[in-house]
Structures are given as C-alpha cells and as structure tokens.
Tab-separated table of C-alpha atoms and ligand atoms in Angstrom:
chain	number	residue	atom	x	y	z
A	691	UNK	CA	11.992	73.950	11.597
A	692	UNK	CA	8.752	74.845	12.951
A	693	UNK	CA	8.218	78.442	12.279
A	694	UNK	CA	6.847	81.010	14.723
A	695	UNK	CA	3.759	82.994	13.298
A	696	UNK	CA	6.000	85.858	13.151
A	697	UNK	CA	8.932	84.423	11.483
A	698	UNK	CA	6.333	82.825	8.997
A	699	UNK	CA	5.289	86.442	8.358
A	700	UNK	CA	8.674	87.271	7.673
A	701	UNK	CA	9.388	84.492	5.320
A	702	UNK	CA	6.568	85.534	3.290
A	703	UNK	CA	7.696	88.858	2.368
A	704	UNK	CA	10.715	87.302	0.896
A	705	UNK	CA	9.271	84.525	-0.750
A	706	UNK	CA	6.450	86.959	-2.333
A	707	UNK	CA	9.456	89.001	-4.038
A	708	UNK	CA	9.619	89.286	-7.885
A	709	UNK	CA	11.931	87.566	-9.193
A	710	UNK	CA	12.777	89.620	-12.343
A	711	UNK	CA	11.778	87.183	-15.132
A	712	UNK	CA	15.249	84.643	-13.894
A	713	UNK	CA	14.034	81.038	-13.618
A	714	UNK	CA	15.470	78.863	-10.487
A	715	UNK	CA	16.156	75.420	-11.807
A	716	UNK	CA	16.919	72.698	-9.683
A	717	UNK	CA	19.318	70.271	-10.955
A	718	UNK	CA	18.741	66.622	-9.351
A	719	UNK	CA	21.115	63.813	-9.661
A	720	UNK	CA	21.255	60.205	-8.688
A	721	UNK	CA	24.247	59.755	-5.829
A	722	UNK	CA	26.388	56.690	-4.978
A	723	UNK	CA	23.892	55.328	-2.467
A	724	UNK	CA	20.539	55.602	-4.569
A	725	UNK	CA	19.860	58.789	-2.603
A	726	UNK	CA	19.131	62.133	-5.199
A	727	UNK	CA	21.315	65.115	-4.433
A	728	UNK	CA	20.479	68.496	-6.058
A	729	UNK	CA	21.504	72.247	-6.457
A	730	UNK	CA	20.284	75.530	-8.328
A	731	UNK	CA	21.036	77.226	-11.157
A	732	UNK	CA	19.933	80.242	-11.863
A	733	UNK	CA	18.742	80.708	-15.895
A	734	UNK	CA	18.050	84.170	-17.752
A	735	UNK	CA	14.465	83.169	-18.792
A	736	UNK	CA	12.149	80.228	-18.730
A	737	UNK	CA	12.934	77.318	-21.314
A	738	UNK	CA	10.608	74.958	-23.611
A	739	UNK	CA	12.305	71.961	-23.409
A	740	UNK	CA	15.224	70.324	-21.765
A	741	UNK	CA	17.616	70.874	-24.809
A	742	UNK	CA	17.505	74.553	-23.961
A	743	UNK	CA	19.074	73.720	-20.445
A	744	UNK	CA	22.834	73.847	-20.377
A	745	UNK	CA	24.973	71.117	-19.332
A	746	UNK	CA	26.356	71.484	-15.304
A	747	UNK	CA	28.683	69.697	-12.687
A	748	UNK	CA	29.580	69.147	-9.038
A	749	UNK	CA	31.946	68.309	-6.587
A	750	UNK	CA	31.953	64.151	-7.096
A	751	UNK	CA	34.161	63.596	-4.259
A	752	UNK	CA	31.830	64.694	-1.695
A	753	UNK	CA	29.024	62.299	-3.262
A	754	UNK	CA	31.448	58.956	-3.616
A	755	UNK	CA	31.165	59.458	-7.393
A	756	UNK	CA	34.377	60.948	-8.406
A	757	UNK	CA	38.103	60.535	-6.611
A	758	UNK	CA	39.489	63.858	-5.185
A	759	UNK	CA	42.111	64.068	-7.457
A	760	UNK	CA	39.630	64.207	-10.415
A	761	UNK	CA	36.424	65.219	-8.750
A	762	UNK	CA	34.527	67.299	-11.084
A	763	UNK	CA	31.199	65.133	-12.494
A	764	UNK	CA	28.996	66.432	-15.573
A	765	UNK	CA	25.339	66.602	-14.690
A	766	UNK	CA	23.388	66.611	-18.224
A	767	UNK	CA	19.800	67.356	-18.179
A	768	UNK	CA	17.521	64.879	-19.390
A	769	UNK	CA	14.188	65.706	-18.578
A	770	UNK	CA	12.534	68.663	-16.751
A	771	UNK	CA	9.217	69.175	-14.640
A	772	UNK	CA	7.027	72.164	-13.356
A	773	UNK	CA	8.941	72.741	-9.521
A	774	UNK	CA	5.912	72.283	-7.152
A	775	UNK	CA	7.973	73.909	-4.113
A	776	UNK	CA	8.996	77.353	-6.161
A	777	UNK	CA	6.196	77.140	-8.588
A	778	UNK	CA	6.081	79.718	-11.276
A	779	UNK	CA	8.707	79.178	-14.146
A	780	UNK	CA	10.860	78.030	-12.112
A	781	UNK	CA	11.775	73.716	-12.776
A	782	UNK	CA	13.048	70.553	-11.440
A	783	UNK	CA	15.730	69.127	-13.747
A	784	UNK	CA	16.427	65.310	-13.525
A	785	UNK	CA	20.312	64.819	-14.557
A	786	UNK	CA	22.680	61.830	-15.692
A	787	UNK	CA	26.003	61.516	-14.603
A	788	UNK	CA	28.953	62.148	-16.635
A	789	UNK	CA	32.779	61.822	-15.584
A	790	UNK	CA	35.208	64.082	-17.279
A	791	UNK	CA	36.676	61.401	-20.238
A	792	UNK	CA	33.160	61.433	-21.801
A	793	UNK	CA	31.901	57.845	-20.129
A	794	UNK	CA	29.084	57.863	-18.060
A	795	UNK	CA	29.875	57.494	-14.593
A	796	UNK	CA	29.979	54.197	-12.309
A	797	UNK	CA	26.411	55.031	-10.955
A	798	UNK	CA	24.669	56.386	-13.822
A	799	UNK	CA	22.225	53.391	-14.940
A	800	UNK	CA	20.287	55.337	-17.158
A	801	UNK	CA	22.529	55.597	-20.113
A	802	UNK	CA	22.705	51.471	-20.617
A	803	UNK	CA	18.892	51.430	-19.908
A	804	UNK	CA	18.144	54.451	-22.381
A	805	UNK	CA	20.049	52.494	-25.075
A	806	UNK	CA	17.558	49.622	-24.536
A	807	UNK	CA	14.553	51.372	-24.582
A	808	UNK	CA	15.794	52.939	-27.942
A	809	UNK	CA	16.712	49.633	-29.538
A	810	UNK	CA	13.205	47.971	-28.388
A	811	UNK	CA	11.113	50.847	-29.333
A	812	UNK	CA	8.969	49.229	-31.465
A	813	UNK	CA	7.659	46.929	-29.039
A	814	UNK	CA	6.055	49.963	-27.128
A	815	UNK	CA	7.107	48.775	-23.225
A	816	UNK	CA	4.741	50.158	-21.127
A	817	UNK	CA	5.717	50.223	-17.362
A	818	UNK	CA	3.781	51.219	-13.857
A	819	UNK	CA	5.864	51.142	-10.725
A	820	UNK	CA	4.542	50.584	-7.214
A	821	UNK	CA	6.762	52.513	-4.707
A	822	UNK	CA	6.398	51.655	-0.784
A	823	UNK	CA	8.155	53.619	1.352
A	824	UNK	CA	8.068	53.966	5.404
A	825	UNK	CA	8.076	57.179	7.202
A	826	UNK	CA	10.327	57.544	9.923
A	827	UNK	CA	10.442	60.026	13.171
A	828	UNK	CA	13.871	61.804	13.580
A	829	UNK	CA	14.710	59.075	15.883
A	830	UNK	CA	14.867	56.473	12.873
A	831	UNK	CA	11.514	54.811	14.437
A	832	UNK	CA	8.344	54.780	12.121
A	833	UNK	CA	6.271	57.617	12.642
A	834	UNK	CA	3.566	57.334	15.473
A	835	UNK	CA	5.018	53.787	16.633
A	836	UNK	CA	5.327	53.609	20.722
A	837	UNK	CA	8.935	54.876	21.529
A	838	UNK	CA	11.277	51.637	21.100
A	839	UNK	CA	8.329	49.756	20.849
A	840	UNK	CA	5.728	48.209	18.656
A	841	UNK	CA	1.907	49.172	17.210
A	842	UNK	CA	-0.883	46.384	17.392
A	843	UNK	CA	-0.253	43.501	15.127
A	844	UNK	CA	-0.708	44.063	11.284
A	845	UNK	CA	-4.770	44.367	9.998
A	846	UNK	CA	-6.053	47.477	10.761
A	847	UNK	CA	-3.380	49.561	8.423
A	848	UNK	CA	-3.829	48.733	4.799
A	849	UNK	CA	-6.127	51.512	3.618
A	850	UNK	CA	-6.778	52.157	6.985
A	851	UNK	CA	-8.892	55.038	8.072
A	852	UNK	CA	-9.061	56.909	11.376
A	853	UNK	CA	-6.613	57.804	14.225
A	854	UNK	CA	-4.131	54.890	15.055
A	855	UNK	CA	-5.040	53.258	11.958
A	856	UNK	CA	-3.147	55.560	9.890
A	857	UNK	CA	-0.497	57.920	9.829
A	858	UNK	CA	1.235	60.509	8.054
A	859	UNK	CA	-1.674	61.256	5.611
A	860	UNK	CA	-0.473	64.872	5.275
A	861	UNK	CA	2.326	64.819	3.962
A	862	UNK	CA	1.193	61.656	1.792
A	863	UNK	CA	-1.501	63.973	0.597
A	864	UNK	CA	0.873	67.132	0.353
A	865	UNK	CA	3.324	64.735	-2.226
A	866	UNK	CA	0.467	63.449	-4.312
A	867	UNK	CA	-0.581	67.078	-4.799
A	868	UNK	CA	3.053	68.085	-5.619
A	869	UNK	CA	3.624	65.138	-8.291
A	870	UNK	CA	0.358	66.177	-9.927
A	871	UNK	CA	1.715	69.694	-10.289
A	872	UNK	CA	5.090	68.735	-11.218
A	873	UNK	CA	3.273	66.371	-14.388
A	874	UNK	CA	4.565	62.736	-12.865
A	875	UNK	CA	1.812	60.573	-13.391
A	876	UNK	CA	0.837	59.179	-10.194
A	877	UNK	CA	-2.082	56.976	-10.720
A	878	UNK	CA	-2.819	56.179	-7.478
A	879	UNK	CA	-1.973	56.005	-3.417
A	880	UNK	CA	-2.723	53.712	-0.262
A	881	UNK	CA	-1.791	53.196	2.898
A	882	UNK	CA	0.149	49.874	3.452
A	883	UNK	CA	-0.142	46.989	5.712
A	884	UNK	CA	2.372	47.873	8.108
A	885	UNK	CA	1.731	51.191	10.237
A	886	UNK	CA	3.706	54.265	8.467
A	887	UNK	CA	4.457	52.338	5.261
A	888	UNK	CA	2.883	53.773	2.449
A	889	UNK	CA	2.478	53.085	-1.480
A	890	UNK	CA	2.180	54.961	-4.513
A	891	UNK	CA	2.008	53.767	-8.049
A	892	UNK	CA	3.384	55.696	-11.472
A	893	UNK	CA	2.353	54.844	-14.834
A	894	UNK	CA	1.952	53.658	-17.128
A	895	UNK	CA	5.037	55.642	-18.895
A	896	UNK	CA	6.791	53.939	-21.895
A	897	UNK	CA	10.250	53.176	-21.824
A	898	UNK	CA	12.682	55.429	-20.290
A	899	UNK	CA	10.056	57.635	-19.052
A	900	UNK	CA	9.428	55.120	-15.965
A	901	UNK	CA	12.859	55.379	-14.443
A	902	UNK	CA	13.075	59.349	-14.986
A	903	UNK	CA	9.550	59.934	-13.459
A	904	UNK	CA	10.001	57.369	-10.664
A	905	UNK	CA	13.252	59.372	-9.435
A	906	UNK	CA	12.060	62.570	-9.636
A	907	UNK	CA	8.779	61.702	-7.469
A	908	UNK	CA	11.083	59.898	-5.055
A	909	UNK	CA	13.198	63.416	-5.208
A	910	UNK	CA	9.793	65.162	-4.123
A	911	UNK	CA	8.952	62.939	-1.578
A	912	UNK	CA	12.111	63.688	0.212
A	913	UNK	CA	11.491	67.296	0.263
A	914	UNK	CA	7.937	67.709	1.338
A	915	UNK	CA	9.104	65.086	4.333
A	916	UNK	CA	11.771	67.380	4.726
A	917	UNK	CA	9.555	70.074	5.541
A	918	UNK	CA	7.766	67.585	8.544
A	919	UNK	CA	10.861	66.857	10.093
A	920	UNK	CA	10.120	63.224	8.905
A	921	UNK	CA	12.403	60.603	6.679
A	922	UNK	CA	11.757	58.843	4.233
A	923	UNK	CA	13.001	55.017	3.935
A	924	UNK	CA	13.277	53.123	1.237
A	925	UNK	CA	14.548	49.868	2.980
A	926	UNK	CA	13.239	46.354	1.932
A	927	UNK	CA	12.818	45.407	5.159
A	928	UNK	CA	12.654	48.212	7.562
A	929	UNK	CA	11.556	46.239	10.641
A	930	UNK	CA	12.751	42.774	11.223
A	931	UNK	CA	9.857	40.179	12.093
A	932	UNK	CA	6.398	40.166	11.221
A	933	UNK	CA	6.048	43.299	9.553
A	934	UNK	CA	5.446	43.664	6.106
A	935	UNK	CA	8.582	44.684	3.825
A	936	UNK	CA	8.401	47.122	1.260
A	937	UNK	CA	8.871	46.495	-2.223
A	938	UNK	CA	8.759	48.243	-5.981
A	939	UNK	CA	6.331	45.644	-7.943
A	940	UNK	CA	7.031	46.512	-11.882
A	941	UNK	CA	4.005	46.073	-14.057
A	942	UNK	CA	4.879	45.624	-17.519
A	943	UNK	CA	3.524	44.733	-20.846
A	944	UNK	CA	4.343	45.275	-24.609
A	945	UNK	CA	1.691	46.191	-27.385
A	946	UNK	CA	1.854	42.287	-28.374
A	947	UNK	CA	0.834	41.779	-24.689
A	948	UNK	CA	-1.869	44.316	-24.820
A	949	UNK	CA	-3.428	42.944	-28.056
A	950	UNK	CA	-5.950	40.280	-28.713
A	951	UNK	CA	-4.540	37.193	-27.539
A	952	UNK	CA	-1.829	38.627	-25.852
A	953	UNK	CA	-1.650	36.097	-22.983
A	954	UNK	CA	0.268	33.419	-24.930
A	955	UNK	CA	3.444	36.916	-24.955
A	956	UNK	CA	2.961	36.867	-21.721
A	957	UNK	CA	3.338	33.449	-20.697
A	958	UNK	CA	6.316	33.089	-23.429
A	959	UNK	CA	7.720	35.909	-21.055
A	960	UNK	CA	7.832	34.105	-17.833
A	961	UNK	CA	10.122	31.122	-19.453
A	962	UNK	CA	12.474	34.091	-20.229
A	963	UNK	CA	12.083	35.367	-17.014
A	964	UNK	CA	12.980	32.241	-14.941
A	965	UNK	CA	16.060	31.636	-17.302
A	966	UNK	CA	17.467	34.860	-15.725
A	967	UNK	CA	15.784	34.852	-12.332
A	968	UNK	CA	19.484	35.555	-10.654
A	969	UNK	CA	20.617	37.877	-12.923
A	970	UNK	CA	17.641	39.888	-12.168
A	971	UNK	CA	17.618	39.533	-8.196
A	972	UNK	CA	21.034	40.921	-8.370
A	973	UNK	CA	19.836	44.035	-9.344
A	974	UNK	CA	16.361	44.758	-7.353
A	975	UNK	CA	17.752	46.541	-4.900
A	976	UNK	CA	20.080	45.607	-1.906
A	977	UNK	CA	19.140	43.786	1.255
A	978	UNK	CA	16.042	42.340	-0.727
A	979	UNK	CA	16.931	38.818	0.919
A	980	UNK	CA	15.291	39.950	3.886
A	981	UNK	CA	12.212	40.685	2.315
A	982	UNK	CA	11.721	37.998	-0.302
A	983	UNK	CA	11.356	34.979	2.117
A	984	UNK	CA	8.608	33.808	0.510
A	985	UNK	CA	6.090	35.099	3.616
A	986	UNK	CA	4.390	38.398	3.865
A	987	UNK	CA	2.780	38.124	0.357
A	988	UNK	CA	6.015	37.585	-1.121
A	989	UNK	CA	8.148	34.765	-3.389
A	990	UNK	CA	11.319	33.100	-1.879
A	991	UNK	CA	14.420	34.477	-3.272
A	992	UNK	CA	15.526	31.542	-4.628
A	993	UNK	CA	13.211	30.429	-7.302
A	994	UNK	CA	11.236	31.996	-9.873
A	995	UNK	CA	7.554	31.441	-9.734
A	996	UNK	CA	4.438	32.650	-11.327
A	997	UNK	CA	0.965	32.228	-11.254
A	998	UNK	CA	-2.621	33.708	-11.826
A	999	UNK	CA	-3.712	35.640	-8.788
A	1000	UNK	CA	-1.104	34.720	-6.820
A	1001	UNK	CA	0.803	37.009	-4.228
A	1002	UNK	CA	3.200	34.890	-3.006
A	1003	UNK	CA	4.801	34.283	-6.191
A	1004	UNK	CA	7.782	35.927	-8.096
A	1005	UNK	CA	5.471	37.331	-10.886
A	1006	UNK	CA	1.475	37.537	-10.820
A	1007	UNK	CA	-0.454	37.399	-13.484
A	1008	UNK	CA	-3.829	39.561	-12.230
A	1009	UNK	CA	-6.997	37.839	-12.255
A	1010	UNK	CA	-8.490	40.533	-15.291
A	1011	UNK	CA	-5.623	39.681	-17.571
A	1012	UNK	CA	-6.028	35.801	-17.559
A	1013	UNK	CA	-9.776	36.315	-18.066
A	1014	UNK	CA	-9.310	38.655	-21.050
A	1015	UNK	CA	-6.484	36.846	-22.576
A	1016	UNK	CA	-4.388	40.159	-22.636
A	1017	UNK	CA	-2.876	43.037	-20.685
A	1018	UNK	CA	0.599	42.668	-18.310
A	1019	UNK	CA	2.340	40.951	-15.899
A	1020	UNK	CA	3.496	42.228	-12.059
A	1021	UNK	CA	6.851	41.325	-11.208
A	1022	UNK	CA	6.717	41.709	-7.590
A	1023	UNK	CA	10.460	40.733	-6.927
A	1024	UNK	CA	12.047	44.122	-7.066
A	1025	UNK	CA	12.730	45.874	-3.554
A	1026	UNK	CA	11.692	49.567	-2.831
A	1027	UNK	CA	14.939	50.660	-3.110
A	1028	UNK	CA	15.757	49.124	-6.174
A	1029	UNK	CA	16.719	51.552	-9.070
A	1030	UNK	CA	13.774	51.665	-11.628
A	1031	UNK	CA	16.648	52.295	-15.112
A	1032	UNK	CA	17.792	48.706	-14.107
A	1033	UNK	CA	15.124	47.116	-12.960
A	1034	UNK	CA	13.065	48.279	-16.599
A	1035	UNK	CA	16.243	47.723	-18.238
A	1036	UNK	CA	16.696	44.494	-17.287
A	1037	UNK	CA	13.656	43.309	-18.251
A	1038	UNK	CA	13.786	44.511	-21.806
A	1039	UNK	CA	17.012	42.951	-22.401
A	1040	UNK	CA	16.002	39.677	-20.589
A	1041	UNK	CA	12.959	39.672	-23.000
A	1042	UNK	CA	14.175	41.335	-26.357
A	1043	UNK	CA	17.676	40.582	-26.310
A	1044	UNK	CA	20.882	43.408	-25.445
A	1045	UNK	CA	21.099	46.832	-27.180
B	232	ADP	P1	-1.869	46.303	-7.072
B	232	ADP	O1	-2.997	45.139	-7.463
B	232	ADP	O2	-0.894	45.464	-7.167
B	232	ADP	O3	-1.947	46.562	-5.869
B	232	ADP	P2	-1.721	48.963	-8.501
B	232	ADP	O4	-3.181	48.956	-8.701
B	232	ADP	O5	-0.972	49.036	-7.209
B	232	ADP	O6	-1.416	46.786	-8.549
B	232	ADP	O7	-0.592	48.975	-9.224
B	232	ADP	C1	-0.950	48.596	-10.792
B	232	ADP	C2	0.066	49.795	-11.867
B	232	ADP	O8	0.093	48.626	-12.747
B	232	ADP	C3	-0.242	50.819	-12.029
B	232	ADP	O9	0.926	51.810	-11.641
B	232	ADP	C4	-0.396	50.945	-13.275
B	232	ADP	O10	-0.187	52.063	-14.069
B	232	ADP	C5	0.035	49.753	-13.980
B	232	ADP	N1	-0.817	49.477	-15.318
B	232	ADP	C6	-1.645	49.260	-15.564
B	232	ADP	N2	-2.101	48.811	-16.983
B	232	ADP	C7	-1.051	48.337	-17.092
B	232	ADP	C8	-0.052	47.643	-18.588
B	232	ADP	N3	-0.885	47.358	-19.538
B	232	ADP	N4	0.992	47.955	-18.746
B	232	ADP	C9	1.814	47.971	-17.940
B	232	ADP	N5	1.638	48.824	-16.510
B	232	ADP	C10	0.104	48.955	-16.274
B	233	MN	MN1	-0.247	48.457	-5.217
B	234	MN	MN1	1.159	47.457	-1.978
B	235	MN	MN1	1.232	45.248	-6.740
C-alpha cells in the first residue's frame, strides 16, 4: 500500500505508542511448499533465551500441513532474533512443526538435520550459503524488465552499478540492514548475472545454526519486499532460455579440512559425494533439472564432477584452497529453493554416516 503523507503521519502516531512492557513475538514456521508463515503472540515481558518461549499451535489444514479433522500443528521455538520490523524488545521466533501425536510434522526437516549435527558435532562442520533470488514486479515478471519483453543480454548486470544495470538496490540494502539488526551472519551481497537477480551470503555458521539463520533471512526478505510491493522468487530457473538460473551454493568445511593438510580430507569428501550424487540431487531443490544443464556456470545434473576453480562442475575447490592445501569446498548443485536443513543434513550424513 502506498501511503499518503497524511496517512503516514497517522500511522506514526500509533506506531510510537508505548507497548507497556509487553513483547510482540512473531512465531515463524516453514510451510508445506517451502514458504514461510508467521503469527504474533504477546508475551508478558522480555525474554533472554529461547527456552523461556512457550510452545504454540496453528491450523495446519490451512497450510497443507495437516488434515481438517486433526488440524492442530504445534510450533516449538528453536531460535530467536531481535525483530528489525518492530524493534525494541520484540522478537522473531523460528519454530519447528510437530504433530499432535508427538512426531515431527512431515515438513519439519530440521528435526533430522539437528540429530545429524548433534551426532557429528565433534567434526565442527561449518557452512556458508550463497542465496540467489529474483525480484518480481506485481505482474510476476522480473522487476524493471520491459513489460512482456526482455532486457539486453547478460553481461553488464553482475555486480552492476548504474541505471539500467542494476535494479531494486533499495530493497536489497533494506534486507541487508534488517538481517544485520536481527543478528543474521550475512557475510556479503552482490547483484547477479541476470538483471533483478541478487545474492546474499550467510555464514560461516556451525551445524544446525546454518539452516536456522538462512530460513530467518528468507523470512526477512519476504517481509521487506512486501513493503515495496515486490515479490521474491526462489525458483531455480525463473526465466527459461539464455538467462542464468538461481542457486544456493553450499560452502562446507570440517575442522580437519581447515587444518594443515586439510586438502586430503576435501579430496576424500569428493569420493563420498560422488557415490551419493543422485541422493543429493533428490533433496537439492525442485525444478533443479531446468537449472543444472551444464551451461550458465552449472554442472550437469546427471554426473558428479569437481575441480579447482571450476564453475562448470558439481563441486568447486577454490583456487586459494588448493594453493593453501586446506580450507573448504563449494557444492554448487543446490537450487535456490532448496531447504538448507536437508542440504546441510545430507552433506553431514554422506561425509560421516547417519545419526
Ligand atoms: P563465490 O566465489 O562462490 O561467489 P562467495 O564469496 O559468494 O563465493 O561465498 C563464499 C561463502 O563461503 C561465504 O558464505 C563464506 O561464509 C563461506 N566460507 C568461507 N570460508 C568457509 C569455510 N572454511 N567453511 C565453510 N564456509 C566458508
Ligand atoms: Mn557468491
Ligand atoms: Mn552467485
Ligand atoms: Mn558460489
């Protein structure tokens, strides 16, 4: 909604009212289609840790997460963040979803991932995710593109500067600041190869924290874009043809890989990843086959390949890592819409075995 000057003043009058020590807690959960949902609970006073937060519930029949005749789904707080929208003592609360019979909801991928992270905590897995996404106008076409048409071919847009080369910088900047306020470990941002496509990186984060941080950063992105009337698409190939797709490059290391001579452990990991290529692809996002074509800086979906500084492989070992003989590797296969719990979970499982 575009506000007039008068209604802006009216809104400020109410938004600056004292909330009398109460706290607004925005409970956020992941729905059945990889989207986020949220609703607010008033708490009597500020909280210091997630253990102080009560369990809550929602109508799962309205989100495709439960049948109508047994519709209660429970939401259990697992992480909390300062709320960049309401500020003050107000918080964003990330939740796991649980069914009334005491088992994890079908779409609760965090529970399994957390068990794996816990079982292999001694390996000190670090992850860094590169979240690519596309900004769409209200008509569903990339923001700033000619109506029903295309901008000039790719080339000037990646890390672009200047009118006609970069779009939506205001939204991107707002999201960046909001994430930092919330304590999300955003490590950088850049404009991408396709116009109106952007990337931000989160990490390194250890273990389950990676999925928690990325999901909350996605929530914040949807919320910020909503205020500008812009839609966020995490589709891996939003525009067919000669336009880059969108990924969730997953950078990975264990303590052993980060220490002297760690390259050996990275190479051993390649063998393990190769053996379970198809199992990984199965959880690396929907519609990924349209993106992993072997063109546009991707490897083929059919076959696992890796190489130093190779952006056309499944996995890239950064040049600097090969030079130092230690560091991390980049799994380039996950699509932008992949669930970070599933991605980080299967990586730990493949490299270390089950929970
Ligand atoms: P690219 O060159 O592929 O675009 P980026 O700079 O966008 O790389 O992202 C690199 C990511 O790697 C960042 O999210 C960063 O946090 C992460 N990273 C750096 N070092 C490590 C490490 N040792 N283990 C895991 N992730 C790491
Ligand atoms: Mn990147
Ligand atoms: Mn990128
Ligand atoms: Mn990358």
